[in-house]
Amino acid sequence: MSPSIWNRITVLRVERGLSRQQLAEALQINYQTVGYLERGDYNPSLELAFKISEFFGLPIEAIFARSPFAPMSSQLYRKEESA
Amino acid sequence: MTENLKELAAEMKRRGIPPRYFAAQLRRGVPAEDIIAAWPIPTYLDRVGSRRSRRRLVAVVYGGWVLVAILSKLLTPPDSIFPVVPVAPLASTLGALILLSRRTFLSREVLAGDSGLDERLVQNRNLAFRTAFQIFAPVALVAWLLSAVTMQVQSGDQGMATAFVIYSGAGLLGTTLPAAIWAWREPDPVDPDAETA
């Protein structure tokens, strides 16, 4: 079953060099829940989504979407080409 | 100094503190004593185990109980209820003890209040209790009817012995089903220190 909401939590976490445990501590959730969120097996509540967005310092729509995200690298290159 | 470092390494190993986590906390300015104090020494019962091992244990407990019940019933003489009366509740208690141990069913999570759980765990706990009720309610009803019929149909103490076994089984289910469902469903623990998916 494909997820109904896609997210970039794994990319953002790895980008910042954080372990699941560290992210879980920062968000005050169980580290298994981080795994669930990353795999798209669990959709967070609005409150948790806001917590995640505040933690990464990004708007919610940059982390969660109703359709699959394009790879960040391709988005970045496209931006550079159009600039 | 070297001795201190050796002691520290041993303490970290004993408590299961990941070195990378320890170093990161130190960099954040958390004193070593505070980091260590935040990690209680894990006991054997704290280990949740893989889902496969938990499922196997659930199957062994319930399957073992059925086997014990059948054997005790077969060994019961027609005019006595002696083997059933001590064996059935003993098997039920043993089964409950195994399933209610932390290793099998994460009792802290299943019995914890909402404040001790995150939102996913609250949902999982509620789902485990709901599913347990959905299973237990019809089973209890059937068990009650069956035991009533058995006491009427079977002669002498045999009816009483069969009813006793049925009640013990229902009792075991009623006390352990949420735990068993949780143990069955919770996935394998992931590496908390994994930096990659």
Short mmCIF file of N, CA and C in Angstrom, two decimals, chain A residues 10 13-14 17-22 25 28-33 35-36 38-39 42-45 47-48, chain B residues 20-21 24-25 28 39 109 118-121 123-124 185-197:
data_model
loop_
_atom_site.label_atom_id
_atom_site.label_comp_id
_atom_site.label_asym_id
_atom_site.label_seq_id
_atom_site.Cartn_x
_atom_site.Cartn_y
_atom_site.Cartn_z
N THR A 10 13.45 11.50 6.23
CA THR A 10 14.73 10.77 6.18
C THR A 10 15.84 11.65 5.61
N ARG A 13 16.76 14.42 8.00
CA ARG A 13 17.46 13.91 9.19
C ARG A 13 18.90 13.56 8.86
N VAL A 14 19.06 12.82 7.76
CA VAL A 14 20.41 12.37 7.36
C VAL A 14 21.27 13.59 7.00
N GLY A 17 22.79 14.92 9.87
CA GLY A 17 23.64 13.99 10.62
C GLY A 17 23.02 13.51 11.92
N LEU A 18 21.70 13.39 11.93
CA LEU A 18 21.02 12.97 13.17
C LEU A 18 20.66 11.50 13.11
N SER A 19 20.71 10.84 14.27
CA SER A 19 20.21 9.47 14.34
C SER A 19 18.71 9.53 14.63
N ARG A 20 18.05 8.39 14.47
CA ARG A 20 16.61 8.35 14.77
C ARG A 20 16.37 8.69 16.24
N GLN A 21 17.28 8.18 17.08
CA GLN A 21 17.15 8.42 18.52
C GLN A 21 17.21 9.92 18.82
N GLN A 22 18.15 10.59 18.18
CA GLN A 22 18.31 12.02 18.44
C GLN A 22 17.09 12.81 17.95
N GLU A 25 14.24 12.16 20.32
CA GLU A 25 14.37 12.93 21.57
C GLU A 25 13.97 14.38 21.36
N GLN A 28 10.32 14.49 21.07
CA GLN A 28 9.65 13.85 22.22
C GLN A 28 8.70 12.75 21.77
N ILE A 29 9.21 11.92 20.88
CA ILE A 29 8.43 10.75 20.46
C ILE A 29 9.32 9.51 20.56
N ASN A 30 8.72 8.35 20.41
CA ASN A 30 9.46 7.09 20.45
C ASN A 30 10.29 6.96 19.17
N TYR A 31 11.50 6.39 19.29
CA TYR A 31 12.34 6.33 18.08
C TYR A 31 11.76 5.41 17.02
N GLN A 32 10.94 4.45 17.46
CA GLN A 32 10.28 3.58 16.46
C GLN A 32 9.31 4.40 15.61
N THR A 33 8.73 5.42 16.24
CA THR A 33 7.78 6.25 15.52
C THR A 33 8.48 7.03 14.40
N GLY A 35 10.91 5.85 12.65
CA GLY A 35 10.99 4.87 11.57
C GLY A 35 9.67 4.76 10.81
N TYR A 36 8.57 4.72 11.56
CA TYR A 36 7.24 4.65 10.95
C TYR A 36 6.99 5.86 10.05
N GLU A 38 9.19 7.84 8.67
CA GLU A 38 10.09 7.85 7.51
C GLU A 38 9.62 6.88 6.43
N ARG A 39 9.11 5.73 6.85
CA ARG A 39 8.65 4.75 5.87
C ARG A 39 7.27 5.10 5.30
N TYR A 42 3.09 5.72 8.97
CA TYR A 42 2.27 6.46 9.93
C TYR A 42 2.26 7.93 9.55
N ASN A 43 1.06 8.51 9.48
CA ASN A 43 0.94 9.94 9.19
C ASN A 43 0.81 10.70 10.50
N PRO A 44 1.63 11.72 10.70
CA PRO A 44 1.62 12.42 11.98
C PRO A 44 0.37 13.29 12.15
N SER A 45 0.08 13.60 13.40
CA SER A 45 -1.00 14.55 13.66
C SER A 45 -0.51 15.93 13.22
N GLU A 47 -0.24 18.47 15.04
CA GLU A 47 0.67 18.97 16.08
C GLU A 47 2.10 18.46 15.86
N LEU A 48 2.20 17.15 15.59
CA LEU A 48 3.53 16.57 15.37
C LEU A 48 4.14 17.09 14.07
N ARG B 20 28.34 7.12 19.85
CA ARG B 20 28.10 8.32 19.03
C ARG B 20 27.12 9.27 19.73
N TYR B 21 26.13 8.67 20.36
CA TYR B 21 25.14 9.46 21.09
C TYR B 21 25.80 10.15 22.28
N ALA B 24 27.89 13.02 21.12
CA ALA B 24 27.05 14.14 20.68
C ALA B 24 26.49 14.91 21.87
N GLN B 25 26.09 14.18 22.90
CA GLN B 25 25.56 14.83 24.10
C GLN B 25 26.65 15.63 24.81
N ARG B 28 27.16 18.80 23.21
CA ARG B 28 26.09 19.75 23.53
C ARG B 28 26.26 20.35 24.93
N TRP B 39 20.25 6.79 31.27
CA TRP B 39 20.14 5.46 30.66
C TRP B 39 20.13 4.39 31.75
N GLU B 109 4.27 -0.09 27.49
CA GLU B 109 3.52 0.62 26.46
C GLU B 109 2.03 0.28 26.51
N ASP B 118 3.81 8.27 22.88
CA ASP B 118 3.60 9.27 21.83
C ASP B 118 2.30 8.92 21.09
N GLU B 119 1.94 9.77 20.13
CA GLU B 119 0.61 9.61 19.52
C GLU B 119 0.44 8.28 18.77
N ARG B 120 1.51 7.78 18.14
CA ARG B 120 1.39 6.50 17.43
C ARG B 120 1.18 5.35 18.41
N LEU B 121 1.93 5.40 19.53
CA LEU B 121 1.81 4.32 20.51
C LEU B 121 0.43 4.34 21.19
N GLN B 123 -2.32 5.27 19.72
CA GLN B 123 -3.23 4.66 18.73
C GLN B 123 -3.08 3.14 18.71
N ASN B 124 -1.83 2.67 18.76
CA ASN B 124 -1.58 1.22 18.73
C ASN B 124 -2.15 0.53 19.96
N ARG B 185 1.80 -7.46 16.73
CA ARG B 185 1.77 -6.41 15.71
C ARG B 185 2.99 -5.50 15.71
N GLU B 186 3.54 -5.19 16.88
CA GLU B 186 4.65 -4.24 16.92
C GLU B 186 5.78 -4.74 16.04
N PRO B 187 6.31 -3.88 15.20
CA PRO B 187 7.35 -4.36 14.27
C PRO B 187 8.68 -4.58 14.98
N ASP B 188 9.63 -5.11 14.22
CA ASP B 188 10.98 -5.29 14.77
C ASP B 188 11.55 -3.93 15.15
N PRO B 189 12.28 -3.89 16.26
CA PRO B 189 12.89 -2.61 16.62
C PRO B 189 13.90 -2.19 15.54
N VAL B 190 13.88 -0.91 15.21
CA VAL B 190 14.87 -0.42 14.24
C VAL B 190 16.08 0.09 15.02
N ASP B 191 17.18 0.23 14.32
CA ASP B 191 18.38 0.73 14.97
C ASP B 191 18.19 2.20 15.32
N PRO B 192 18.15 2.53 16.61
CA PRO B 192 17.89 3.92 16.96
C PRO B 192 19.00 4.87 16.55
N ASP B 193 20.20 4.29 16.31
CA ASP B 193 21.32 5.15 15.98
C ASP B 193 21.59 5.23 14.49
N ALA B 194 20.72 4.58 13.72
CA ALA B 194 20.94 4.61 12.28
C ALA B 194 20.82 6.04 11.77
N GLU B 195 21.81 6.44 11.00
CA GLU B 195 21.73 7.78 10.42
C GLU B 195 21.16 7.72 9.02
N THR B 196 21.16 6.51 8.45
CA THR B 196 20.57 6.36 7.12
C THR B 196 19.33 5.49 7.23
N ALA B 197 18.49 5.56 6.21
CA ALA B 197 17.22 4.82 6.27
C ALA B 197 17.45 3.34 6.13
#
